[in-house]
XYZ file of C-alpha atoms in Angstrom:
600
model
C 37.076 -31.737 -37.866
C 33.954 -32.988 -36.181
C 33.111 -32.584 -32.506
C 33.362 -36.356 -31.838
C 36.875 -36.568 -33.328
C 38.059 -33.606 -31.227
C 36.629 -35.096 -28.044
C 38.239 -38.486 -28.767
C 41.645 -36.897 -29.391
C 41.340 -34.903 -26.130
C 40.551 -38.077 -24.149
C 43.521 -39.925 -25.702
C 45.915 -37.151 -24.771
C 44.540 -36.939 -21.217
C 44.777 -40.742 -20.798
C 48.408 -40.716 -22.028
C 49.378 -37.971 -19.582
C 47.783 -39.845 -16.678
C 49.661 -43.056 -17.541
C 52.975 -41.151 -17.839
C 52.401 -39.679 -14.394
C 51.691 -43.067 -12.840
C 54.690 -44.844 -14.469
C 57.198 -42.077 -13.677
C 59.387 -42.909 -10.626
C 58.962 -40.719 -7.614
C 62.330 -39.174 -6.615
C 63.442 -40.124 -3.102
C 65.405 -37.888 -0.780
C 68.682 -39.063 0.678
C 68.292 -40.233 4.283
C 70.280 -38.591 7.048
C 73.020 -40.445 8.896
C 71.508 -39.794 12.281
C 68.201 -41.419 13.040
C 65.267 -39.011 12.807
C 62.314 -39.261 15.127
C 59.981 -38.643 12.184
C 60.153 -40.875 9.088
C 60.755 -38.969 5.867
C 58.097 -39.243 3.199
C 58.578 -39.112 -0.554
C 57.413 -35.879 -2.147
C 57.728 -34.132 -5.442
C 60.120 -31.280 -6.079
C 57.401 -28.746 -6.862
C 55.752 -29.418 -3.475
C 58.893 -29.940 -1.431
C 57.778 -27.310 1.055
C 55.149 -29.707 2.347
C 57.890 -32.055 3.671
C 59.401 -29.506 6.033
C 59.660 -30.530 9.687
C 56.469 -29.764 11.574
C 54.282 -29.607 8.459
C 51.199 -31.857 8.336
C 51.695 -35.235 6.809
C 50.133 -35.414 3.352
C 47.568 -38.075 2.828
C 48.413 -39.217 -0.674
C 47.487 -42.869 -0.309
C 43.790 -42.669 -1.005
C 43.391 -39.134 -2.407
C 45.462 -39.709 -5.530
C 43.636 -42.935 -6.291
C 40.271 -41.186 -5.929
C 41.290 -38.344 -8.221
C 42.612 -40.821 -10.782
C 39.394 -42.790 -10.600
C 37.499 -39.553 -11.105
C 39.573 -38.681 -14.177
C 39.166 -42.120 -15.663
C 35.409 -42.033 -15.052
C 35.195 -38.686 -16.809
C 37.156 -40.079 -19.758
C 34.979 -43.149 -19.959
C 31.737 -41.097 -19.454
C 30.766 -42.742 -16.182
C 28.904 -40.109 -14.177
C 28.300 -42.488 -11.267
C 31.912 -42.158 -10.153
C 31.594 -38.400 -9.757
C 29.414 -38.430 -6.656
C 31.449 -38.741 -3.515
C 34.737 -38.245 -5.357
C 36.001 -35.929 -2.691
C 35.678 -38.651 -0.091
C 34.501 -38.471 3.479
C 37.126 -35.913 4.310
C 35.514 -33.204 2.113
C 33.640 -30.336 3.863
C 29.884 -30.593 4.353
C 27.787 -28.936 1.624
C 30.683 -28.669 -0.863
C 29.816 -28.924 -4.535
C 31.014 -31.877 -6.546
C 33.484 -31.302 -9.289
C 30.990 -31.346 -12.137
C 28.891 -28.638 -10.495
C 32.017 -26.673 -9.760
C 33.037 -26.990 -13.412
C 29.648 -25.697 -14.541
C 29.862 -22.824 -12.041
C 33.310 -21.865 -13.341
C 32.067 -21.888 -16.905
C 29.166 -19.618 -15.930
C 31.561 -17.189 -14.280
C 33.744 -17.115 -17.359
C 30.804 -16.438 -19.703
C 29.432 -13.291 -17.965
C 26.907 -12.448 -20.647
C 23.481 -10.870 -19.722
C 20.827 -13.520 -20.033
C 18.656 -11.174 -22.115
C 21.302 -11.175 -24.872
C 21.359 -14.958 -25.287
C 17.938 -16.433 -25.921
C 15.287 -14.447 -23.959
C 13.044 -12.357 -26.259
C 12.536 -8.659 -25.584
C 8.806 -9.076 -24.943
C 9.390 -11.645 -22.199
C 12.026 -9.412 -20.609
C 9.513 -6.548 -20.508
C 7.001 -8.863 -18.851
C 9.583 -9.636 -16.147
C 10.430 -5.970 -15.617
C 6.789 -4.952 -15.152
C 6.840 -6.372 -11.594
C 9.512 -3.862 -10.515
C 8.825 -0.534 -8.867
C 10.395 2.839 -9.623
C 13.546 2.365 -7.562
C 14.200 -1.111 -8.897
C 13.802 0.058 -12.492
C 16.271 2.849 -11.840
C 18.809 0.398 -10.468
C 18.359 -1.964 -13.413
C 18.955 0.915 -15.810
C 22.497 1.226 -14.395
C 23.498 -2.380 -15.156
C 24.118 -2.224 -18.905
C 22.867 -0.649 -22.097
C 20.559 -3.577 -22.776
C 19.022 -3.366 -19.304
C 18.687 0.401 -19.604
C 16.728 0.026 -22.829
C 14.415 -2.393 -21.024
C 14.071 -0.296 -17.866
C 13.079 2.788 -19.886
C 10.447 1.051 -21.978
C 7.411 3.294 -22.429
C 4.955 0.520 -21.673
C 6.502 -0.044 -18.239
C 6.231 3.625 -17.266
C 2.749 3.884 -18.739
C 1.625 1.090 -16.417
C 3.483 2.768 -13.554
C 1.525 5.979 -14.149
C -1.657 3.950 -14.376
C -1.029 2.197 -11.042
C -0.295 5.443 -9.239
C -3.345 7.226 -10.636
C -1.543 9.827 -12.743
C -3.027 8.801 -16.069
C -6.108 11.010 -15.657
C -4.081 14.204 -15.376
C -4.490 16.612 -18.296
C -0.799 17.582 -18.400
C 0.529 14.029 -18.675
C 0.231 13.815 -22.460
C 2.238 17.034 -22.886
C 5.433 15.394 -21.572
C 8.011 13.755 -23.809
C 7.737 10.340 -22.142
C 5.738 8.562 -19.484
C 8.807 8.398 -17.254
C 9.160 12.165 -17.492
C 5.435 12.548 -16.766
C 5.734 10.441 -13.626
C 8.788 12.378 -12.468
C 7.061 15.698 -13.062
C 3.913 14.609 -11.230
C 5.808 13.347 -8.199
C 7.845 16.557 -8.084
C 4.611 18.511 -8.172
C 3.164 16.454 -5.329
C 6.237 17.087 -3.214
C 5.962 20.807 -3.921
C 2.267 20.864 -3.013
C 2.909 19.040 0.258
C 5.580 21.595 1.134
C 3.173 24.422 0.338
C 0.509 22.844 2.555
C 2.909 22.584 5.462
C 4.376 26.064 5.048
C 1.024 27.724 4.258
C 2.219 28.910 0.875
C -0.551 29.829 -1.525
C -3.366 32.265 -2.180
C -6.810 32.714 -0.651
C -9.929 34.089 -2.274
C -13.593 34.407 -1.364
C -16.564 33.453 -3.509
C -18.609 36.627 -3.168
C -22.357 37.008 -3.485
C -23.344 40.656 -3.340
C -27.158 40.526 -3.177
C -27.254 40.885 0.579
C -28.640 37.440 1.399
C -27.372 34.855 3.869
C -25.570 31.686 2.884
C -27.614 28.551 3.626
C -25.707 25.484 2.400
C -22.558 24.629 0.403
C -21.361 21.480 -1.324
C -18.382 20.787 -3.636
C -17.242 18.050 -6.014
C -13.856 18.026 -7.758
C -13.356 21.747 -7.270
C -16.857 22.781 -8.428
C -18.713 24.638 -5.650
C -22.500 24.880 -5.337
C -24.081 27.321 -2.875
C -27.659 28.190 -1.927
C -28.902 31.413 -0.288
C -31.936 32.717 1.556
C -32.975 34.580 -1.582
C -33.562 31.227 -3.309
C -30.604 31.724 -5.651
C -28.247 28.871 -6.444
C -24.698 29.778 -7.492
C -22.078 27.614 -9.138
C -18.302 28.281 -9.202
C -15.516 26.373 -10.901
C -12.428 26.862 -8.743
C -10.242 24.881 -11.164
C -10.032 27.957 -13.401
C -7.949 30.959 -12.451
C -10.886 33.334 -12.956
C -13.218 31.419 -10.594
C -15.973 31.328 -13.212
C -19.452 31.835 -11.749
C -22.803 30.781 -13.151
C -26.385 31.175 -11.973
C -28.817 28.233 -11.898
C -32.472 29.149 -12.411
C -35.123 27.740 -10.128
C -38.257 26.088 -11.474
C -40.612 28.204 -9.354
C -38.933 31.563 -10.114
C -41.170 32.433 -13.084
C -44.348 30.915 -11.669
C -44.452 32.339 -8.169
C -44.775 36.093 -7.777
C -44.321 35.889 -4.030
C -40.890 36.178 -2.394
C -38.665 33.229 -3.192
C -38.179 30.496 -0.679
C -34.734 30.056 0.763
C -32.584 27.044 -0.014
C -32.469 24.343 2.673
C -30.000 21.804 1.213
C -27.504 21.711 -1.653
C -25.812 18.673 -3.230
C -23.605 18.317 -6.302
C -21.944 15.434 -8.157
C -19.881 15.208 -11.330
C -22.953 15.552 -13.548
C -25.875 16.763 -11.398
C -26.734 19.592 -9.034
C -29.708 19.408 -6.630
C -31.301 22.061 -4.433
C -34.077 21.619 -1.876
C -36.171 24.620 -0.778
C -38.034 25.220 2.467
C -41.427 24.822 0.754
C -40.664 21.208 -0.205
C -39.574 21.786 -3.808
C -36.575 19.963 -5.268
C -34.817 21.180 -8.433
C -32.342 19.101 -10.415
C -29.871 20.574 -12.918
C -27.507 18.878 -15.309
C -24.024 20.386 -15.307
C -23.607 19.391 -18.942
C -26.808 20.868 -20.411
C -27.504 24.374 -19.140
C -28.913 26.545 -16.381
C -32.516 25.354 -16.618
C -33.607 22.494 -14.310
C -34.070 19.159 -16.019
C -36.343 17.770 -13.280
C -38.260 18.960 -10.240
C -40.781 17.492 -7.836
C -42.659 18.553 -4.726
C -43.063 17.330 -1.159
C -46.059 18.340 0.918
C -43.994 19.172 3.990
C -40.606 20.581 4.806
C -37.606 18.584 3.636
C -35.445 17.317 6.465
C -32.594 15.650 4.552
C -31.271 15.479 0.992
C -28.794 13.016 -0.550
C -27.281 12.619 -4.020
C -25.475 9.505 -5.177
C -21.927 10.469 -6.261
C -21.657 7.748 -8.931
C -25.125 7.435 -10.422
C -28.104 9.733 -10.996
C -30.131 8.944 -7.873
C -31.644 11.478 -5.458
C -33.115 10.719 -2.030
C -35.192 13.160 0.001
C -36.756 12.810 3.434
C -39.899 14.701 4.367
C -41.887 13.932 7.494
C -41.899 10.103 7.804
C -41.354 9.458 4.093
C -38.153 8.778 2.123
C -38.445 9.184 -1.636
C -35.831 8.088 -4.194
C -35.854 9.601 -7.705
C -33.781 8.303 -10.623
C -33.986 8.328 -14.460
C -35.015 5.236 -16.377
C -33.355 3.763 -19.460
C -34.932 6.409 -21.692
C -33.834 9.304 -19.490
C -37.236 10.059 -17.931
C -37.137 10.745 -14.202
C -39.459 8.726 -12.017
C -39.913 7.714 -8.394
C -38.052 4.450 -8.063
C -39.134 3.676 -4.484
C -40.846 5.074 -1.376
C -40.109 4.138 2.226
C -41.863 4.872 5.476
C -39.964 5.423 8.728
C -41.166 5.347 12.301
C -39.457 8.605 13.259
C -38.190 11.767 11.583
C -35.059 11.369 9.493
C -31.977 13.316 10.587
C -29.287 12.043 8.208
C -29.498 10.575 4.713
C -26.973 9.068 2.278
C -27.271 7.307 -1.093
C -24.764 4.946 -2.686
C -24.966 2.314 -5.432
C -24.456 -1.393 -5.012
C -22.632 -3.843 -7.275
C -25.683 -4.077 -9.563
C -25.898 -0.294 -10.000
C -29.169 0.187 -8.108
C -29.327 2.909 -5.407
C -28.987 1.974 -1.740
C -30.225 4.454 0.876
C -28.904 4.669 4.433
C -31.020 6.826 6.748
C -30.768 7.696 10.439
C -34.028 8.543 12.216
C -33.226 9.416 15.839
C -31.958 6.126 17.355
C -32.708 3.929 14.314
C -30.495 3.385 11.250
C -32.209 1.992 8.135
C -30.773 0.203 5.105
C -33.207 0.662 2.203
C -33.061 -1.033 -1.214
C -35.459 -1.170 -4.088
C -37.857 -4.150 -4.083
C -36.377 -5.309 -0.751
C -38.069 -4.927 2.658
C -36.552 -2.263 4.817
C -33.781 -3.407 7.152
C -32.833 -1.863 10.485
C -29.063 -1.822 10.925
C -29.035 -0.409 14.442
C -31.610 0.503 17.041
C -31.021 1.279 20.728
C -33.865 2.945 22.575
C -32.924 6.298 24.059
C -29.570 6.527 22.238
C -30.020 8.824 19.218
C -27.637 8.973 16.265
C -25.634 12.220 16.234
C -23.712 11.878 12.923
C -23.567 9.550 9.913
C -21.264 8.871 6.984
C -21.348 6.106 4.393
C -18.710 4.674 2.071
C -19.140 2.061 -0.655
C -19.311 -0.936 1.695
C -19.509 0.504 5.223
C -21.569 2.875 7.328
C -20.258 4.681 10.420
C -22.383 6.700 12.847
C -22.092 8.191 16.292
C -24.461 7.123 19.071
C -25.207 9.292 22.088
C -25.346 7.730 25.543
C -27.013 9.263 28.580
C -24.867 7.389 31.089
C -27.446 5.144 32.742
C -25.980 2.037 31.078
C -22.966 0.291 32.626
C -20.805 0.902 29.549
C -21.592 4.634 29.479
C -19.951 6.844 26.888
C -20.641 7.995 23.351
C -19.423 5.576 20.713
C -18.926 5.120 16.977
C -20.461 2.034 15.356
C -19.192 0.735 12.011
C -21.455 -1.641 10.038
C -20.958 -3.666 6.883
C -23.669 -2.765 4.379
C -23.567 -6.119 2.584
C -23.909 -8.355 5.630
C -25.632 -5.895 7.969
C -23.280 -6.876 10.821
C -21.457 -4.553 13.196
C -17.754 -4.620 12.396
C -16.390 -2.644 15.324
C -17.270 -0.136 18.029
C -14.937 2.809 18.552
C -14.379 5.338 21.290
C -15.849 5.980 24.705
C -16.098 9.756 24.798
C -17.961 11.918 27.265
C -18.977 14.343 24.503
C -21.258 13.777 21.537
C -19.730 12.926 18.180
C -20.786 15.850 16.006
C -19.168 14.964 12.644
C -17.566 11.948 11.027
C -15.786 11.286 7.720
C -15.417 7.761 6.369
C -15.745 7.953 2.578
C -12.856 10.434 2.070
C -10.499 8.862 4.631
C -7.674 6.444 3.716
C -8.423 2.707 3.904
C -9.041 1.354 7.420
C -9.030 4.881 8.911
C -11.800 7.089 10.247
C -11.746 10.692 11.503
C -14.318 12.137 13.903
C -15.081 15.440 15.567
C -16.555 15.682 19.034
C -18.304 18.190 21.205
C -15.477 17.824 23.715
C -13.357 19.936 21.257
C -11.196 17.030 20.080
C -10.503 15.539 16.663
C -9.746 11.814 16.744
C -8.382 9.449 14.094
C -9.323 5.773 14.532
C -7.895 2.612 13.000
C -10.709 0.209 12.129
C -8.370 -2.816 12.178
C -7.425 -2.504 15.847
C -10.407 -0.353 17.006
C -8.088 2.145 18.657
C -7.457 5.861 18.413
C -4.248 6.687 16.559
C -4.131 10.363 17.525
C -6.240 12.997 19.219
C -6.040 16.765 18.654
C -7.359 19.379 21.046
C -8.601 21.548 18.235
C -11.449 23.956 18.955
C -13.030 25.865 21.788
C -16.738 25.344 21.022
C -16.767 21.865 19.497
C -15.832 20.419 16.112
C -18.299 20.929 13.261
C -16.525 19.488 10.157
C -13.537 17.182 9.526
C -11.718 15.568 6.611
C -8.366 13.786 6.276
C -6.059 12.161 3.763
C -2.930 10.030 4.127
C -0.898 12.635 6.059
C -3.036 15.616 7.135
C -6.318 16.426 8.881
C -8.392 19.579 8.326
C -11.003 20.445 10.953
C -13.503 23.241 11.404
C -15.051 24.465 14.652
C -18.174 26.167 15.876
C -16.134 29.290 16.668
C -15.123 29.664 12.991
C -11.585 28.313 13.278
C -10.148 26.140 10.480
C -7.127 24.073 11.567
C -4.713 21.955 9.545
C -2.904 19.137 11.369
C -0.031 16.835 10.529
C -1.550 13.457 11.349
C 1.748 11.571 11.722
C 3.494 14.204 13.833
C 0.374 15.108 15.820
C 1.027 18.860 15.524
C -0.895 21.826 14.184
C 0.497 23.271 10.964
C -1.578 26.461 10.736
C -5.050 27.870 11.352
C -7.469 30.410 9.851
C -10.328 32.228 11.546
C -13.670 33.520 10.291
C -16.799 34.829 11.954
C -19.314 31.980 11.513
C -19.131 28.226 12.230
C -17.338 26.034 9.688
C -20.086 23.771 8.313
C -18.351 22.319 5.288
C -14.776 21.317 4.360
C -13.485 19.852 1.111
C -9.895 19.616 -0.101
C -7.634 17.798 -2.516
C -3.886 17.928 -3.074
C -3.828 21.528 -4.322
C -6.882 23.358 -2.980
C -9.023 23.717 0.138
C -12.638 24.911 0.259
C -14.302 25.913 3.525
C -17.784 27.318 4.123
C -18.650 29.458 7.153
C -22.450 29.254 7.296
C -24.366 31.404 9.822
C -26.845 29.787 12.150
C -29.141 32.807 11.963
C -30.607 32.995 8.480
C -32.689 36.170 8.975
C -30.760 38.493 11.339
C -32.691 41.473 12.656
C -31.099 44.893 12.994
C -28.275 44.011 10.677
C -28.697 47.105 8.510
C -29.594 50.759 8.946
C -33.345 50.103 9.051
C -34.624 47.309 11.273
C -37.406 46.482 8.823
C -34.906 45.861 6.027
C -33.938 42.189 5.902
C -30.878 42.841 3.750
C -28.133 41.309 5.810
C -24.957 43.142 6.589
C -21.794 41.733 5.048
C -20.564 40.278 8.321
C -23.804 38.258 8.714
C -23.885 36.646 5.260
C -21.325 33.879 5.644
C -18.269 33.208 3.502
C -16.864 30.584 1.127
C -13.060 30.557 1.171
C -10.894 28.931 -1.493
C -7.234 28.286 -0.667
C -4.897 27.488 -3.581
C -1.560 25.834 -2.785
C -0.409 25.402 -6.384
C 2.523 27.707 -7.164
C 1.601 27.576 -10.852
C -1.304 29.917 -10.161
C 0.335 32.177 -7.575
C 3.286 34.493 -7.478
C 6.648 33.812 -5.880
C 5.779 35.915 -2.868
C 2.738 33.803 -2.049
C 2.637 33.379 1.724
C -1.015 32.756 2.440
C -2.258 36.356 2.813
C -4.545 36.930 5.747
C -5.003 40.468 4.493
C -4.411 40.984 0.748
C -5.762 44.534 0.715
C -3.809 47.574 -0.435
C -4.319 51.273 0.243
C -5.969 51.695 -3.168
C -9.049 49.655 -2.240
C -12.324 51.419 -1.516
C -13.412 48.874 1.099
C -13.625 50.620 4.435
C -13.114 47.623 6.715
C -11.473 44.232 6.858
C -12.030 41.933 9.822
C -8.727 40.091 9.355
C -6.533 43.190 9.301
C -3.416 43.365 11.430
C -1.717 40.121 10.444
C -0.157 41.339 7.194
C 0.285 44.841 5.778
C 1.784 46.154 2.519
C 4.945 47.219 4.355
C 5.959 43.539 4.583
C 6.656 43.489 0.846
C 9.100 46.426 0.970
């Protein structure tokens, strides 16, 4: 039987039933003998309860006609009669009967829409806009939704968005969802270890009796230079803390005593050292221990900078800034030279959108923006207000300016400039002390952390130009700072390293060493601090005054703190003193805070 024949038969039956209902006589109730104040109305037996005394009077005059007209219009396929079928007495916003019929049919057919016509690929495209929690909730709806919510492509993109795809242990997991769960569990564990000071500490020792001059780190690889002219390299990502020695270019040529290292910089592929005689050595971390390039300045080097993304080196000597970079064939050459009016104090190199190096230099009260084949540009210049610190990110430069108080708006401030437009974005702070250190490139977006001579660490929000929190950290001024999304690590001139909870505004823990903290670097699982002495050639440090071999307490230290429980034991409270009675060392300056009896 065809669909048209069935529909015609259904309409005929419905039309016959409607006509039988209209032609059937309505039964009347027998009237009472006594007159009633209310006239009795005819009603059907199945709705006789509506005719009880006191009940509302049914309005059957116009309603039944409207419903009959609606039925007849549906039978005769006249959709115009549907609108307004409920009459003026219907509630506002009510659906008409056709829409109600469609809604009822949809409720009856409760079938997931993915099982009807939607292809699996389109469903995956819809699910890719959900986050982790939403995918977990969708996986509890049905088996079909669970298969979609656990698609490997979705969790692969989730790992890619959250930055977990570069981890070496991700590919060892059974699925990308399991890899994401394992990585987030590890992050939670590391944060707990940071807060509770759970981990292990070790020192990068150098036993030749020379003083530490400068330290720099990149992705866990530490580069250090000493007064003996030696350059040491450690990889803290390995459990053995592998050490290697980088040879200097002048070691075999000069029979005189080696010159001490002035500055050290390292990137992912290069290592650079500048000596006090004006020599610069460049090593490749992928080739070997011999320098791949070196060049000479006539005077002492005042600042050294290495671009973290590209192979570009900038050095400042006297009133000259020189930028070295390799060409297309790999030969190093001087890409540009700049002349400054005053001596350079701070120097940074970044790369622009075209890949060419951009140099930002601070020479007393002037801040320069230098590009190749472009005239030099002065970002900031205020006579008598020297720059005390400088840090540069990809698009911005932040520096502290010292004020002597003779201007009406006295107070030391932080200026933030846009490197593309050269305009000042905001001015922060109004401190009585000098800003001694600043960190912009490692801070979260729109945040900036500074250290001041007034012994406070401040975190600023660049969007509102206000200080979010201020820590009274150190007794002799702040020398190094760095922060991430929840913590701040600061180092002081007195040798104290403090870790702060930025959101709570409280100190988590602190560590003390003898010399000022000049360098701080950390990631989620490790912390590297360098205590560099101010006195590079201490007199009277050994038995004979004429011997320049420095005593151990005058050399400076490089401390590595590991907060990953995978590389430490269960009893891994950060040991201030890890010595036992079997050691031959006769002294330990941190003794008294932990002894072997605590493990019994």
